[in-house]
Short mmCIF file of C-alpha atoms in Angstrom, two decimals:
data_model
loop_
_atom_site.label_atom_id
_atom_site.label_comp_id
_atom_site.label_asym_id
_atom_site.label_seq_id
_atom_site.Cartn_x
_atom_site.Cartn_y
_atom_site.Cartn_z
CA UNK X 6 -24.08 33.67 -52.08
CA UNK X 7 -27.81 34.46 -51.89
CA UNK X 8 -28.72 30.85 -52.67
CA UNK X 9 -26.60 29.68 -49.74
CA UNK X 10 -28.12 32.21 -47.34
CA UNK X 11 -31.65 31.27 -48.40
CA UNK X 12 -31.02 27.51 -48.07
CA UNK X 13 -29.27 27.74 -44.69
CA UNK X 14 -31.84 30.14 -43.24
CA UNK X 15 -34.53 27.70 -44.34
CA UNK X 16 -32.73 24.86 -42.60
CA UNK X 17 -32.49 26.84 -39.36
CA UNK X 18 -36.25 27.37 -39.54
CA UNK X 19 -36.71 23.62 -40.03
CA UNK X 20 -34.67 22.99 -36.88
CA UNK X 21 -36.83 25.42 -34.91
CA UNK X 22 -40.15 24.10 -36.25
CA UNK X 23 -39.19 20.48 -35.64
CA UNK X 24 -37.82 21.31 -32.18
CA UNK X 25 -34.94 18.88 -32.82
CA UNK X 26 -32.47 21.40 -31.39
CA UNK X 27 -32.93 24.27 -28.99
CA UNK X 28 -33.14 27.91 -30.15
CA UNK X 29 -29.82 28.56 -28.40
CA UNK X 30 -28.18 25.83 -30.48
CA UNK X 31 -29.70 27.21 -33.67
CA UNK X 32 -28.23 30.61 -32.79
CA UNK X 33 -24.84 28.94 -32.26
CA UNK X 34 -25.06 27.26 -35.68
CA UNK X 35 -25.47 30.73 -37.19
CA UNK X 36 -23.06 32.83 -35.15
CA UNK X 37 -20.47 30.11 -34.53
CA UNK X 38 -20.56 28.30 -37.86
CA UNK X 39 -22.41 29.60 -40.91
CA UNK X 40 -21.07 33.15 -40.65
CA UNK X 41 -17.54 31.77 -41.08
CA UNK X 42 -18.60 29.43 -43.87
CA UNK X 43 -20.13 32.39 -45.74
CA UNK X 44 -16.92 34.38 -45.25
CA UNK X 45 -14.98 31.47 -46.74
CA UNK X 46 -17.35 31.28 -49.74
CA UNK X 47 -16.80 34.97 -50.46
CA UNK X 48 -13.05 35.07 -49.78
CA UNK X 49 -12.20 31.91 -51.72
CA UNK X 50 -14.88 32.18 -54.41
CA UNK X 51 -16.48 28.91 -53.36
CA UNK X 52 -19.54 27.30 -54.96
CA UNK X 53 -22.28 29.86 -55.49
CA UNK X 54 -25.14 27.53 -54.54
CA UNK X 55 -25.58 24.38 -52.39
CA UNK X 56 -26.06 22.08 -55.36
CA UNK X 57 -22.46 22.71 -56.47
CA UNK X 58 -20.79 21.73 -53.18
CA UNK X 59 -18.06 19.08 -53.54
CA UNK X 60 -15.61 17.38 -51.12
CA UNK X 61 -12.77 19.67 -52.28
CA UNK X 62 -14.74 22.68 -51.09
CA UNK X 63 -15.09 21.21 -47.59
CA UNK X 64 -11.35 20.50 -47.49
CA UNK X 65 -10.69 24.07 -48.64
CA UNK X 66 -12.97 25.39 -45.87
CA UNK X 67 -11.00 23.38 -43.27
CA UNK X 68 -7.75 24.79 -44.66
CA UNK X 69 -9.19 28.34 -44.63
CA UNK X 70 -10.15 27.95 -40.96
CA UNK X 71 -6.57 26.86 -40.16
CA UNK X 72 -5.17 29.93 -41.92
CA UNK X 73 -7.17 32.34 -39.75
CA UNK X 74 -4.97 31.72 -36.71
CA UNK X 75 -7.58 30.17 -34.42
CA UNK X 76 -6.63 27.37 -32.04
CA UNK X 77 -7.54 23.81 -33.10
CA UNK X 78 -10.46 23.69 -30.67
CA UNK X 79 -11.96 26.87 -32.11
CA UNK X 80 -11.46 25.62 -35.67
CA UNK X 81 -13.19 22.36 -34.81
CA UNK X 82 -16.14 24.18 -33.20
CA UNK X 83 -16.69 26.40 -36.25
CA UNK X 84 -16.42 23.42 -38.60
CA UNK X 85 -18.75 21.26 -36.49
CA UNK X 86 -21.44 23.95 -36.25
CA UNK X 87 -21.31 24.43 -40.01
CA UNK X 88 -21.34 20.71 -40.69
CA UNK X 89 -24.49 20.23 -38.57
CA UNK X 90 -26.40 22.50 -40.98
CA UNK X 91 -24.80 21.15 -44.16
CA UNK X 92 -25.50 17.52 -43.24
CA UNK X 93 -29.15 18.43 -42.66
CA UNK X 94 -29.23 19.99 -46.14
CA UNK X 95 -27.76 16.74 -47.52
CA UNK X 96 -30.52 14.73 -45.83
CA UNK X 97 -33.14 16.99 -47.41
CA UNK X 98 -31.51 16.70 -50.84
CA UNK X 99 -30.61 20.39 -51.09
CA UNK X 100 -26.94 19.37 -51.26
CA UNK X 101 -26.22 16.27 -53.40
CA UNK X 102 -25.24 13.23 -51.35
CA UNK X 103 -21.62 12.31 -52.11
CA UNK X 104 -19.25 9.74 -50.68
CA UNK X 105 -16.48 11.42 -48.70
CA UNK X 106 -18.11 14.84 -48.72
CA UNK X 107 -16.97 15.36 -45.12
CA UNK X 108 -13.58 14.08 -43.90
CA UNK X 109 -13.93 11.32 -41.32
CA UNK X 110 -11.95 13.17 -38.65
CA UNK X 111 -10.31 16.45 -39.72
CA UNK X 112 -9.26 17.33 -36.16
CA UNK X 113 -7.80 14.15 -34.62
CA UNK X 114 -7.08 14.24 -30.88
CA UNK X 115 -8.06 17.90 -30.71
CA UNK X 116 -9.40 17.40 -27.17
CA UNK X 117 -5.91 16.50 -25.94
CA UNK X 118 -4.71 19.95 -27.02
CA UNK X 119 -7.24 21.74 -24.83
CA UNK X 120 -6.72 22.10 -21.08
CA UNK X 121 -10.13 22.26 -19.47
CA UNK X 122 -10.78 23.82 -16.10
CA UNK X 123 -9.29 21.86 -13.22
CA UNK X 124 -11.32 20.65 -10.23
CA UNK X 125 -11.37 22.90 -7.19
CA UNK X 126 -8.71 22.05 -4.65
CA UNK X 127 -9.80 21.17 -1.12
CA UNK X 128 -9.05 24.71 0.23
CA UNK X 129 -10.91 26.29 -2.70
CA UNK X 130 -13.88 23.98 -2.17
CA UNK X 131 -13.96 24.80 1.55
CA UNK X 132 -13.87 28.55 0.88
CA UNK X 133 -16.71 28.23 -1.63
CA UNK X 134 -18.79 26.08 0.75
CA UNK X 135 -18.39 28.63 3.54
CA UNK X 136 -19.44 31.47 1.21
CA UNK X 137 -22.52 29.56 0.10
CA UNK X 138 -23.37 28.71 3.69
CA UNK X 139 -23.14 32.37 4.72
CA UNK X 140 -25.46 33.38 1.87
CA UNK X 141 -27.96 30.64 2.74
CA UNK X 142 -28.05 31.82 6.34
CA UNK X 143 -28.51 35.42 5.19
CA UNK X 144 -31.42 34.41 2.94
CA UNK X 145 -33.00 32.43 5.78
CA UNK X 146 -32.96 35.53 7.97
CA UNK X 147 -34.03 37.92 5.18
CA UNK X 148 -30.67 39.67 5.10
CA UNK X 149 -29.42 38.64 1.67
CA UNK X 150 -28.23 41.54 -0.45
CA UNK X 151 -28.96 40.70 -4.07
CA UNK X 152 -31.65 40.22 -6.68
CA UNK X 153 -33.84 37.10 -6.95
CA UNK X 154 -31.72 35.48 -9.64
CA UNK X 155 -28.59 35.79 -7.48
CA UNK X 156 -30.37 34.09 -4.58
CA UNK X 157 -31.39 31.22 -6.88
CA UNK X 158 -27.79 30.90 -8.07
CA UNK X 159 -26.70 30.35 -4.45
CA UNK X 160 -29.19 27.46 -4.08
CA UNK X 161 -28.15 26.04 -7.44
CA UNK X 162 -24.40 26.21 -6.73
CA UNK X 163 -24.84 24.62 -3.31
CA UNK X 164 -26.79 21.80 -4.96
CA UNK X 165 -24.23 21.41 -7.74
CA UNK X 166 -21.47 21.12 -5.14
CA UNK X 167 -23.33 18.09 -3.77
CA UNK X 168 -24.51 16.25 -6.89
CA UNK X 169 -22.17 17.41 -9.69
CA UNK X 170 -24.95 17.54 -12.28
CA UNK X 171 -24.42 18.77 -15.84
CA UNK X 172 -25.16 22.51 -16.25
CA UNK X 173 -28.07 22.41 -18.71
CA UNK X 174 -30.04 19.56 -17.05
CA UNK X 175 -29.65 21.27 -13.68
CA UNK X 176 -30.80 24.65 -15.03
CA UNK X 177 -33.82 22.94 -16.63
CA UNK X 178 -34.77 20.94 -13.52
CA UNK X 179 -38.52 20.62 -13.06
CA UNK X 180 -40.50 21.26 -9.91
CA UNK X 181 -41.24 17.56 -9.44
CA UNK X 182 -37.58 16.55 -9.84
CA UNK X 183 -37.39 15.04 -6.34
CA UNK X 184 -38.44 11.41 -5.98
CA UNK X 185 -38.63 9.07 -3.02
CA UNK X 186 -35.71 6.67 -2.79
CA UNK X 187 -36.93 3.07 -3.19
CA UNK X 188 -34.68 1.68 -0.44
CA UNK X 189 -33.15 4.42 1.72
CA UNK X 190 -35.53 6.43 3.93
CA UNK X 191 -32.90 9.14 4.53
CA UNK X 192 -32.23 9.63 0.81
CA UNK X 193 -34.12 11.07 -2.13
CA UNK X 194 -33.45 10.92 -5.85
CA UNK X 195 -32.94 13.95 -8.09
CA UNK X 196 -34.26 13.33 -11.61
CA UNK X 197 -32.80 15.43 -14.42
CA UNK X 198 -33.16 15.15 -18.19
CA UNK X 199 -30.14 15.35 -20.48
CA UNK X 200 -31.24 16.36 -23.96
CA UNK X 201 -28.05 15.37 -25.77
CA UNK X 202 -28.32 11.78 -24.55
CA UNK X 203 -32.13 11.84 -24.59
CA UNK X 204 -32.01 10.16 -21.20
CA UNK X 205 -33.06 10.76 -17.63
CA UNK X 206 -30.23 11.02 -15.12
CA UNK X 207 -30.71 10.14 -11.47
CA UNK X 208 -28.64 11.59 -8.63
CA UNK X 209 -28.97 10.56 -4.99
CA UNK X 210 -29.23 13.21 -2.29
CA UNK X 211 -29.10 12.95 1.48
CA UNK X 212 -32.32 13.97 3.20
CA UNK X 213 -31.93 15.14 6.78
CA UNK X 214 -34.80 15.33 9.23
CA UNK X 215 -32.75 17.35 11.72
CA UNK X 216 -32.46 21.12 11.80
CA UNK X 217 -29.04 22.72 12.01
CA UNK X 218 -29.79 24.82 15.06
CA UNK X 219 -26.58 26.84 14.75
CA UNK X 220 -27.88 28.52 11.62
CA UNK X 221 -31.55 27.47 11.66
CA UNK X 222 -31.37 26.11 8.10
CA UNK X 223 -30.68 22.54 6.94
CA UNK X 224 -27.99 22.38 4.27
CA UNK X 225 -28.43 18.93 2.75
CA UNK X 226 -29.26 18.58 -0.96
CA UNK X 227 -32.96 17.84 -0.51
CA UNK X 228 -33.41 20.85 1.79
CA UNK X 229 -31.82 23.12 -0.82
CA UNK X 230 -34.35 22.03 -3.46
CA UNK X 231 -37.23 22.38 -1.00
CA UNK X 232 -36.09 25.89 -0.10
CA UNK X 233 -35.91 26.81 -3.80
CA UNK X 234 -39.41 25.38 -4.36
CA UNK X 235 -40.73 27.41 -1.45
CA UNK X 236 -39.06 30.62 -2.63
CA UNK X 237 -40.33 30.31 -6.22
CA UNK X 238 -43.85 28.99 -5.49
CA UNK X 239 -45.52 32.47 -5.69
CA UNK X 240 -44.04 32.99 -9.18
CA UNK X 241 -45.39 29.83 -10.85
CA UNK X 242 -48.79 31.29 -11.76
CA UNK X 243 -47.16 34.38 -13.32
CA UNK X 244 -44.72 32.43 -15.51
CA UNK X 245 -45.42 31.54 -19.14
CA UNK X 246 -47.15 28.18 -19.58
CA UNK X 247 -43.99 26.60 -21.01
CA UNK X 248 -42.01 27.55 -17.90
CA UNK X 249 -44.44 26.85 -15.07
CA UNK X 250 -42.89 23.50 -14.24
CA UNK X 251 -39.36 24.90 -13.96
CA UNK X 252 -37.67 24.80 -10.56
CA UNK X 253 -35.50 27.91 -10.97
CA UNK X 254 -37.93 30.82 -11.53
CA UNK X 255 -37.24 34.48 -10.78
CA UNK X 256 -38.24 38.01 -11.76
CA UNK X 257 -36.03 39.44 -14.45
CA UNK X 258 -33.89 42.46 -13.63
CA UNK X 259 -33.04 43.05 -17.30
CA UNK X 260 -34.14 46.40 -18.80
CA UNK X 261 -35.81 44.51 -21.68
CA UNK X 262 -38.29 42.61 -19.48
CA UNK X 263 -37.98 43.96 -15.94
CA UNK X 264 -40.29 42.19 -13.51
CA UNK X 265 -41.25 39.38 -15.90
CA UNK X 266 -41.11 35.88 -14.40
CA UNK X 267 -38.51 33.87 -16.33
CA UNK X 268 -36.50 30.68 -15.78
CA UNK X 269 -32.90 31.07 -14.67
CA UNK X 270 -30.71 31.28 -17.77
CA UNK X 271 -27.05 30.61 -18.41
CA UNK X 272 -26.41 34.35 -18.56
CA UNK X 273 -28.11 34.89 -15.18
CA UNK X 274 -26.07 32.03 -13.76
CA UNK X 275 -22.82 33.62 -14.93
CA UNK X 276 -23.81 36.97 -13.44
CA UNK X 277 -24.86 35.33 -10.17
CA UNK X 278 -21.56 33.46 -9.90
CA UNK X 279 -19.63 36.67 -10.54
CA UNK X 280 -21.67 38.42 -7.83
CA UNK X 281 -20.98 35.57 -5.37
CA UNK X 282 -17.24 35.71 -6.01
CA UNK X 283 -17.22 39.50 -5.59
CA UNK X 284 -19.47 39.40 -2.51
CA UNK X 285 -17.11 37.08 -0.64
CA UNK X 286 -13.86 38.06 -2.38
CA UNK X 287 -13.21 34.42 -3.26
CA UNK X 288 -9.67 33.64 -4.35
CA UNK X 289 -8.09 30.62 -5.98
CA UNK X 290 -4.99 28.95 -4.61
CA UNK X 291 -2.94 31.15 -6.93
CA UNK X 292 -4.21 34.28 -5.16
CA UNK X 293 -6.20 35.38 -8.18
CA UNK X 294 -9.97 35.78 -8.43
CA UNK X 295 -11.62 32.33 -8.22
CA UNK X 296 -12.70 30.96 -11.59
CA UNK X 297 -16.02 29.21 -11.02
CA UNK X 298 -18.64 27.51 -13.18
CA UNK X 299 -20.87 24.43 -13.02
CA UNK X 300 -18.52 22.37 -15.18
CA UNK X 301 -15.72 22.96 -12.70
CA UNK X 302 -18.00 21.94 -9.83
CA UNK X 303 -18.89 18.76 -11.70
CA UNK X 304 -15.20 17.90 -12.05
CA UNK X 305 -14.74 18.69 -8.35
CA UNK X 306 -17.50 16.27 -7.33
CA UNK X 307 -16.15 13.56 -9.62
CA UNK X 308 -12.63 13.98 -8.25
CA UNK X 309 -14.00 13.77 -4.70
CA UNK X 310 -15.86 10.53 -5.52
CA UNK X 311 -12.71 9.15 -7.13
CA UNK X 312 -10.75 9.80 -3.93
CA UNK X 313 -13.47 8.30 -1.72
CA UNK X 314 -13.68 5.18 -3.90
CA UNK X 315 -9.97 4.55 -3.50
CA UNK X 316 -9.21 5.31 -7.14
CA UNK X 317 -11.99 3.17 -8.65
CA UNK X 318 -12.66 4.73 -12.07
CA UNK X 319 -15.54 2.34 -12.84
CA UNK X 320 -17.43 3.10 -9.61
CA UNK X 321 -16.85 6.84 -10.01
CA UNK X 322 -18.13 6.85 -13.58
CA UNK X 323 -21.22 4.85 -12.59
CA UNK X 324 -22.08 7.35 -9.86
CA UNK X 325 -21.64 10.28 -12.24
CA UNK X 326 -23.69 8.67 -15.01
CA UNK X 327 -21.17 8.28 -17.81
CA UNK X 328 -18.67 5.78 -19.17
CA UNK X 329 -15.32 5.13 -17.40
CA UNK X 330 -13.34 6.40 -20.39
CA UNK X 331 -15.24 9.72 -20.21
CA UNK X 332 -14.28 10.06 -16.56
CA UNK X 333 -10.64 9.28 -17.31
CA UNK X 334 -10.36 11.65 -20.28
CA UNK X 335 -12.62 14.58 -19.38
CA UNK X 336 -13.00 14.75 -15.60
CA UNK X 337 -10.28 13.11 -13.52
CA UNK X 338 -7.12 15.15 -13.11
CA UNK X 339 -3.75 13.86 -12.03
CA UNK X 340 -3.29 16.10 -9.00
CA UNK X 341 -0.21 16.98 -7.00
CA UNK X 342 -1.78 15.27 -4.00
CA UNK X 343 -2.05 12.03 -5.99
CA UNK X 344 1.65 12.28 -6.86
CA UNK X 345 2.61 12.92 -3.22
CA UNK X 346 0.50 9.96 -2.01
CA UNK X 347 2.02 7.50 -4.50
CA UNK X 348 4.26 5.66 -2.00
CA UNK X 349 4.64 2.55 -4.19
CA UNK X 350 5.86 0.38 -1.30
CA UNK X 351 3.85 -0.11 1.87
CA UNK X 352 4.43 -1.41 5.34
CA UNK X 353 4.52 -5.03 4.15
CA UNK X 354 7.80 -4.67 2.26
CA UNK X 355 9.92 -3.35 5.16
CA UNK X 356 8.55 -6.20 7.27
CA UNK X 357 9.60 -8.76 4.68
CA UNK X 358 12.98 -7.40 3.66
CA UNK X 359 14.28 -5.55 6.71
CA UNK X 360 13.02 -7.85 9.47
CA UNK X 361 13.43 -11.06 7.49
CA UNK X 362 9.84 -12.21 7.93
CA UNK X 363 8.65 -15.19 5.97
CA UNK X 364 7.18 -14.03 2.66
CA UNK X 365 4.57 -16.76 2.89
CA UNK X 366 2.86 -14.70 5.60
CA UNK X 367 1.77 -12.31 2.89
CA UNK X 368 -1.68 -13.46 1.83
CA UNK X 369 -1.47 -15.14 -1.61
CA UNK X 370 -2.72 -13.18 -4.57
CA UNK X 371 -6.38 -13.59 -5.47
CA UNK X 372 -6.85 -14.35 -9.19
CA UNK X 373 -8.45 -11.40 -10.96
CA UNK X 374 -8.45 -9.27 -7.81
CA UNK X 375 -4.91 -7.94 -7.26
CA UNK X 376 -3.17 -8.24 -10.63
CA UNK X 377 -0.30 -5.90 -9.73
CA UNK X 378 1.16 -8.00 -6.89
CA UNK X 379 0.32 -9.29 -3.43
CA UNK X 380 -1.54 -7.74 -0.54
CA UNK X 381 -0.88 -7.92 3.19
CA UNK X 382 -4.62 -8.19 3.75
CA UNK X 383 -7.04 -7.80 0.80
CA UNK X 384 -10.02 -7.97 3.19
CA UNK X 385 -9.05 -5.56 5.98
CA UNK X 386 -6.02 -3.77 4.46
CA UNK X 387 -5.46 -0.07 3.90
CA UNK X 388 -7.65 0.26 0.78
CA UNK X 389 -9.85 -2.80 1.35
CA UNK X 390 -13.65 -2.33 1.49
CA UNK X 391 -13.74 -4.05 4.92
CA UNK X 392 -17.18 -5.50 4.19
CA UNK X 393 -16.15 -9.13 3.78
CA UNK X 394 -15.26 -8.83 0.08
CA UNK X 395 -11.73 -8.73 -1.31
CA UNK X 396 -10.26 -5.43 -2.50
CA UNK X 397 -10.30 -4.93 -6.27
CA UNK X 398 -9.10 -1.29 -6.40
CA UNK X 399 -5.85 -2.42 -8.02
CA UNK X 400 -4.99 1.01 -9.43
CA UNK X 401 -4.67 2.15 -5.82
CA UNK X 402 -2.06 -0.51 -4.96
CA UNK X 403 0.83 1.91 -5.28
CA UNK X 404 -0.69 4.28 -2.72
CA UNK X 405 -1.65 1.44 -0.35
CA UNK X 406 0.31 0.57 2.80
CA UNK X 407 -0.76 -3.08 2.47
CA UNK X 408 0.74 -3.59 -1.01
CA UNK X 409 3.63 -6.06 -1.31
CA UNK X 410 5.93 -7.49 -3.97
CA UNK X 411 8.19 -10.44 -3.18
CA UNK X 412 11.11 -11.62 -5.27
CA UNK X 413 9.36 -14.67 -6.67
CA UNK X 414 9.34 -15.03 -10.49
CA UNK X 415 5.53 -15.04 -10.53
CA UNK X 416 5.25 -11.83 -8.49
CA UNK X 417 7.80 -10.07 -10.66
CA UNK X 418 6.03 -11.33 -13.79
CA UNK X 419 2.83 -9.71 -12.55
CA UNK X 420 4.62 -6.47 -11.75
CA UNK X 421 6.37 -6.24 -15.13
CA UNK X 422 3.14 -7.16 -16.96
CA UNK X 423 1.69 -4.08 -15.33
CA UNK X 424 4.88 -2.18 -16.25
CA UNK X 425 4.46 -2.90 -19.98
CA UNK X 426 0.76 -2.11 -19.73
CA UNK X 427 1.73 1.36 -18.42
CA UNK X 428 4.23 1.74 -21.24
CA UNK X 429 1.51 1.09 -23.80
CA UNK X 430 -0.96 3.40 -22.09
CA UNK X 431 1.66 6.16 -21.74
CA UNK X 432 1.94 6.35 -25.52
CA UNK X 433 -1.85 6.77 -25.83
CA UNK X 434 -2.57 9.01 -22.83
CA UNK X 435 -4.63 12.12 -23.56
CA UNK X 436 -2.81 14.48 -21.17
CA UNK X 437 0.79 15.22 -20.19
CA UNK X 438 -0.12 14.76 -16.51
CA UNK X 439 -1.10 11.13 -17.01
CA UNK X 440 1.87 10.45 -19.28
CA UNK X 441 4.13 11.83 -16.56
CA UNK X 442 2.38 9.74 -13.90
CA UNK X 443 2.73 6.53 -15.93
CA UNK X 444 6.40 7.30 -16.61
CA UNK X 445 7.14 7.99 -12.93
CA UNK X 446 5.50 4.73 -11.87
CA UNK X 447 7.60 2.83 -14.41
CA UNK X 448 10.75 4.48 -13.04
CA UNK X 449 9.73 3.49 -9.51
CA UNK X 450 9.31 -0.12 -10.65
CA UNK X 451 12.74 -0.06 -12.34
CA UNK X 452 14.52 1.39 -9.33
CA UNK X 453 12.73 -0.74 -6.77
CA UNK X 454 13.31 -4.07 -8.54
CA UNK X 455 16.95 -3.22 -9.31
CA UNK X 456 17.55 -2.39 -5.65
CA UNK X 457 15.70 -5.28 -4.02
CA UNK X 458 15.95 -8.33 -6.27
CA UNK X 459 18.52 -10.47 -8.04
CA UNK X 460 19.31 -8.93 -11.47
CA UNK X 461 18.99 -12.25 -13.30
CA UNK X 462 15.59 -12.94 -11.76
CA UNK X 463 14.46 -9.43 -12.67
CA UNK X 464 15.77 -9.77 -16.23
CA UNK X 465 14.02 -13.13 -16.74
CA UNK X 466 10.72 -11.87 -15.30
CA UNK X 467 10.90 -8.71 -17.37
CA UNK X 468 11.49 -10.63 -20.61
CA UNK X 469 8.74 -13.12 -19.78
CA UNK X 470 6.30 -10.26 -19.17
CA UNK X 471 7.28 -8.60 -22.44
CA UNK X 472 6.69 -11.78 -24.48
CA UNK X 473 3.86 -13.32 -22.47
CA UNK X 474 2.21 -10.74 -20.19
CA UNK X 475 -0.27 -11.67 -17.52
CA UNK X 476 -3.57 -12.32 -19.27
CA UNK X 477 -5.33 -9.62 -17.26
CA UNK X 478 -2.98 -6.83 -18.39
CA UNK X 479 -2.76 -8.18 -21.94
CA UNK X 480 -6.52 -7.73 -22.41
CA UNK X 481 -7.17 -4.69 -20.22
CA UNK X 482 -7.28 -1.24 -21.83
CA UNK X 483 -7.85 2.32 -20.65
CA UNK X 484 -7.49 4.25 -23.89
CA UNK X 485 -7.86 1.82 -26.76
CA UNK X 486 -9.08 3.95 -29.71
CA UNK X 487 -12.29 3.13 -31.45
CA UNK X 488 -12.94 3.90 -35.11
CA UNK X 489 -12.48 7.56 -35.94
CA UNK X 490 -15.61 9.61 -35.49
CA UNK X 491 -17.24 11.76 -38.10
CA UNK X 492 -15.58 14.93 -36.85
CA UNK X 493 -18.84 16.63 -35.95
CA UNK X 494 -18.06 16.64 -32.25
CA UNK X 495 -20.67 14.03 -31.40
CA UNK X 496 -18.03 11.41 -30.71
CA UNK X 497 -15.80 13.51 -28.49
CA UNK X 498 -16.68 11.60 -25.35
CA UNK X 499 -16.45 8.13 -26.85
CA UNK X 500 -13.14 8.06 -28.68
CA UNK X 501 -11.70 5.49 -26.28
CA UNK X 502 -12.66 2.05 -25.06
CA UNK X 503 -12.53 0.61 -21.57
CA UNK X 504 -12.81 -3.11 -20.97
CA UNK X 505 -11.27 -6.42 -20.04
#
């Protein structure tokens, strides 16, 4: 397979020279992709040179990966890393361009088979925050026990717990990443660059002018960055020219380059996190050693924003800088707390049915605002914004004490339109947790309507909703699939649509 090795090595050099991908990614293409492709070529006597590659060989490679016993996610990763190099060879004409050379999606719904790390629970988050606070106080008083990189990791983790930034953009933050906020004097903006999206991401950070006299160190996000800038300022002149604008600089403790000023790397971050967990003996809720990384902190921040927004996926996604479907699929978890808080009926229903109050006292539904039923007070109710505008967090209705359903045909039609919407979404949900949540809500609707309302009225409303659902729920979608992606992993976060 000498011809293959020569061609692929040449392509990796092209990637490096063109700077279209990072050296770390090039290394991943080799170690995580091409090595396995070469093993397949040898084991299965594949084409001896790139010019002989055909679609059947790619299908055979996919089958060979499946036979090795790896999980679907690992198979997809190895295939995607290989495909990235092979497609580049096709563009350069080294491999003949052929229709259907690569299957459109050889690993459908593979993401649903992988359980990513869950967000930190509230107790876990509190324990981590206290540990970070103790380390920040120790650094302020010159009592921190650890190398420079571990001190930087403390600053970085404390910042990540506030802004939930992606790992790579945060590691590559520049020294001028802080900007003045155009409107809020007590806020600043954190500017980060995300290479994959080729876009600048903005996060908002609180800026406090007051000192925390109990510990003599301010702990807001802006103060953390300013402390890191101050700590690393003496190292800037000693860093390589390409790294002098990096925020996270430290002296290396590695035997290969001891004392050299380098930017904080992913490996240093992992070691610093491990040292933090050991230093404070941090435990998860299961009593085991706390599993911690920046991705888990990002999910934690997103889940916190979701709770604070009253279950508004759109607002949460906007704050985090990605699409609502990405938040729903990759970040938001269906937690036990969410299940326990799902009361379904609020204080309005007992008032109406137990005390015999006039149902007309429930404020009429606002078109397009509360499509699941009626609200006791959409302006000042339990989940209402209380700023003069009507509540539109309709996915929070079932955890709201102001939510109400009367026995009118129109109300029941709205409720069962939502019911059949959940049924459709349950069949397309990406995780068992959400399927279970949708199913439980449907059971609540069944039991509640059977207990409270006339069976004939319920049957008529149910059939009407099945045939002619409320227009809102007929056109709304959480997980409507788009066209299948190319299977190279680039479409993982956009496999679903979200719209009205």
